[in-house]
Amino acid sequence: MWDKIVADFISEMHPKMWEMVAQSTWETVYMSLAATAIAVLVGLPIGFLAFLTDKGRILENRFCFVILDIIINIGRSIPFIILLVILLPATRLLVGTTIGTTAAIVPLSVAAIPFFARLTANALLEIPTGLTEAAKSMGATHWQVVSKYYFAESLPILINAVTLTLVSLIGYSAMAGVVGGGGLGSLAINYGNYRNMVFVKWISTIIIVAIVMICQKVGDVLAARVDHR
């Protein structure tokens, strides 16, 4: 039995296949990191604005809050596999193709933006309610309250939110492989499933799990370092 397992492993995992595993691993990391960066850049201000325009906040605006809340909730409610299909025309318009790792970043980013925006708004809710009054009593402007107090106080939770977003996107990137997005998900489907190369499927899964664990550990360490509470 073990002789057969070893023989199958050697036959499947030849040098060319290891090169494909390495390339697919890089594609997964590239897609996930790029989409996370875009989600943070766009989702962070949206989350802050949704929090600041809520009732009783320094920029209270009911209309703005309701619109942002609806957009965030709708964006988070659409299943990713459906979002992939819906955004095919937009992806082709933006990057010129719907296939490949760069094309997959578009739906990954769109899925992650409302997700991270909600995490940001929730992180800000953890800030003590008396902080705004204390900052105002010291003559702080709205911008100073946001940048020097809200952001600083919520930074550990925001780092955890970035980590959670990245980990989620690693899983989404595997789904993107279904429609030619590349990465370990595509490798597992095209070779592990369609060509019945069992070891390719397992190695892809193990690498994805390892990447998730590394990202989670790094995120936890960074959050602990900036948490001075």
XYZ file of C-alpha atoms in Angstrom:
229
model
C 0.000 0.000 0.000
C 2.705 2.463 1.002
C 4.715 1.538 -2.082
C 1.743 2.524 -4.241
C 1.247 5.802 -2.371
C 4.909 6.723 -2.787
C 4.857 5.722 -6.445
C 1.738 7.847 -7.052
C 3.308 10.794 -5.269
C 6.485 10.587 -7.353
C 4.542 10.230 -10.590
C 2.303 13.209 -9.840
C 4.787 15.551 -8.170
C 7.482 15.733 -10.822
C 9.727 18.853 -11.020
C 7.415 20.597 -13.485
C 4.486 20.155 -11.112
C 6.464 21.621 -8.206
C 7.153 24.668 -10.377
C 3.412 24.999 -10.964
C 2.756 24.698 -7.236
C 5.273 27.481 -6.539
C 3.756 29.695 -9.258
C 0.223 29.058 -7.995
C 1.286 29.854 -4.433
C 2.682 33.191 -5.567
C -0.519 33.924 -7.497
C -2.641 33.231 -4.401
C -0.475 35.498 -2.239
C -0.464 38.218 -4.928
C -4.247 38.175 -5.384
C -4.971 38.153 -1.671
C -2.523 40.897 -0.700
C -3.499 43.182 -3.601
C -7.219 42.810 -2.922
C -6.678 43.367 0.806
C -4.698 46.558 0.126
C -7.499 47.892 -2.081
C -10.127 46.892 0.483
C -8.283 48.771 3.225
C -7.696 51.879 1.107
C -11.359 52.105 0.076
C -13.142 50.373 2.940
C -11.381 52.225 5.773
C -12.732 55.701 4.904
C -16.166 54.240 4.142
C -16.238 52.528 7.531
C -15.094 55.684 9.301
C -17.707 57.761 7.486
C -20.456 55.266 8.328
C -19.470 55.479 11.995
C -19.059 59.251 12.101
C -22.417 59.974 10.445
C -24.365 57.682 12.777
C -26.714 59.129 15.374
C -24.900 61.014 18.129
C -21.532 61.104 16.326
C -19.506 64.185 15.446
C -20.635 64.215 11.778
C -24.186 63.021 12.347
C -26.044 62.827 9.029
C -28.962 60.425 8.887
C -29.251 60.361 5.088
C -25.540 59.682 4.556
C -25.505 56.984 7.233
C -28.517 55.151 5.808
C -27.075 55.169 2.266
C -23.683 53.870 3.445
C -25.312 51.263 5.677
C -27.439 49.954 2.805
C -24.463 49.798 0.430
C -22.325 47.955 2.980
C -25.078 45.480 3.843
C -25.908 44.734 0.213
C -22.225 44.334 -0.677
C -21.702 41.872 2.175
C -24.823 39.881 1.294
C -23.925 38.893 -2.283
C -22.298 35.432 -2.437
C -18.798 35.676 -3.862
C -19.330 33.135 -6.635
C -22.311 35.183 -7.893
C -20.302 38.397 -7.582
C -17.618 36.839 -9.785
C -20.140 36.355 -12.583
C -21.863 39.717 -12.146
C -18.563 41.604 -12.348
C -17.242 39.884 -15.488
C -18.098 42.870 -17.756
C -16.562 45.344 -15.280
C -13.474 43.175 -14.922
C -13.022 43.015 -18.687
C -13.447 46.791 -18.902
C -10.868 47.483 -16.190
C -8.122 44.969 -16.996
C -8.982 43.857 -20.529
C -9.684 40.226 -19.604
C -11.725 38.091 -17.224
C -9.106 35.360 -16.828
C -5.962 35.389 -14.705
C -4.803 36.586 -11.324
C -4.971 40.312 -12.075
C -8.547 39.956 -13.314
C -9.480 38.056 -10.146
C -8.369 41.004 -8.007
C -11.384 43.035 -9.202
C -14.152 40.816 -7.738
C -11.988 39.998 -4.724
C -11.612 43.707 -3.952
C -15.288 44.460 -4.508
C -16.230 41.633 -2.141
C -13.741 42.749 0.503
C -14.484 46.496 0.537
C -17.927 46.346 2.248
C -16.674 43.540 4.479
C -13.763 45.617 5.743
C -15.904 48.759 5.954
C -18.263 46.971 8.346
C -15.348 45.661 10.404
C -13.977 49.210 10.599
C -17.284 50.671 11.768
C -17.626 47.916 14.362
C -14.059 48.499 15.563
C -14.834 52.170 16.161
C -17.842 51.204 18.264
C -15.396 49.722 20.771
C -14.006 53.192 21.552
C -15.123 54.558 24.950
C -18.066 56.918 24.539
C -16.446 59.658 26.616
C -13.427 59.969 24.340
C -15.098 62.468 22.005
C -16.063 64.800 24.836
C -12.586 64.554 26.345
C -10.947 65.363 23.011
C -13.323 68.261 22.347
C -12.677 69.713 25.788
C -8.994 69.939 24.839
C -9.843 71.913 21.707
C -9.425 69.106 19.169
C -10.964 69.570 15.723
C -13.054 66.884 14.031
C -10.032 65.760 12.007
C -7.859 65.581 15.126
C -10.500 63.570 16.952
C -10.568 61.071 14.084
C -6.832 60.866 13.385
C -5.333 61.203 16.863
C -7.980 59.567 19.025
C -10.364 57.302 17.081
C -7.725 55.826 14.784
C -5.138 55.387 17.531
C -7.605 53.767 19.935
C -9.041 51.378 17.345
C -5.717 50.464 15.667
C -5.307 47.017 17.320
C -8.855 46.041 16.312
C -8.311 47.441 12.810
C -5.191 45.299 12.420
C -7.247 42.282 13.422
C -9.833 43.372 10.848
C -7.147 43.526 8.139
C -6.000 40.050 9.141
C -9.544 38.690 9.002
C -10.065 40.287 5.584
C -6.828 38.805 4.248
C -7.651 35.340 5.569
C -11.136 35.523 4.015
C -9.702 36.616 0.677
C -7.295 33.683 0.631
C -10.350 31.440 0.763
C -12.140 33.527 -1.877
C -9.079 33.338 -4.138
C -9.473 29.560 -4.192
C -13.045 30.058 -5.447
C -11.752 32.455 -8.091
C -9.864 29.483 -9.540
C -13.208 28.083 -10.693
C -13.458 30.809 -13.339
C -9.790 30.856 -14.326
C -8.525 33.158 -11.616
C -5.323 31.205 -11.150
C -3.713 30.418 -7.822
C -3.813 27.275 -5.724
C -7.572 26.939 -6.130
C -7.222 26.736 -9.888
C -4.374 24.237 -9.572
C -6.381 22.021 -7.211
C -9.401 22.052 -9.535
C -7.634 21.646 -12.878
C -5.129 19.019 -11.787
C -6.311 17.641 -8.456
C -9.930 17.232 -9.514
C -10.254 17.132 -13.310
C -7.079 15.056 -13.798
C -7.541 13.082 -10.589
C -4.104 14.024 -9.218
C -4.930 13.558 -5.551
C -1.584 14.740 -4.165
C -1.831 18.040 -6.038
C -5.189 18.668 -4.366
C -3.842 17.884 -0.903
C -0.638 19.877 -1.302
C -2.634 22.902 -2.521
C -4.908 22.622 0.511
C -1.987 22.281 2.924
C -0.254 25.347 1.466
C -3.443 27.422 1.715
C -3.856 26.406 5.369
C -0.184 27.241 6.045
C -0.551 30.700 4.449
C -3.666 31.391 6.540
C -1.908 30.362 9.751
C 1.123 32.539 8.976
C -1.059 35.557 8.172
C -3.088 35.065 11.334
C 0.032 34.808 13.481
C 1.611 37.925 11.956
C -1.639 39.846 12.421
C -1.949 38.784 16.054
C 1.648 39.834 16.790
C 1.222 43.243 15.148
C -2.069 43.877 16.954
C -0.476 42.976 20.306
C 2.450 45.322 19.681
C 0.270 48.389 19.053
C -2.208 47.602 21.817
C -1.232 49.770 24.788
C -4.437 49.317 26.732
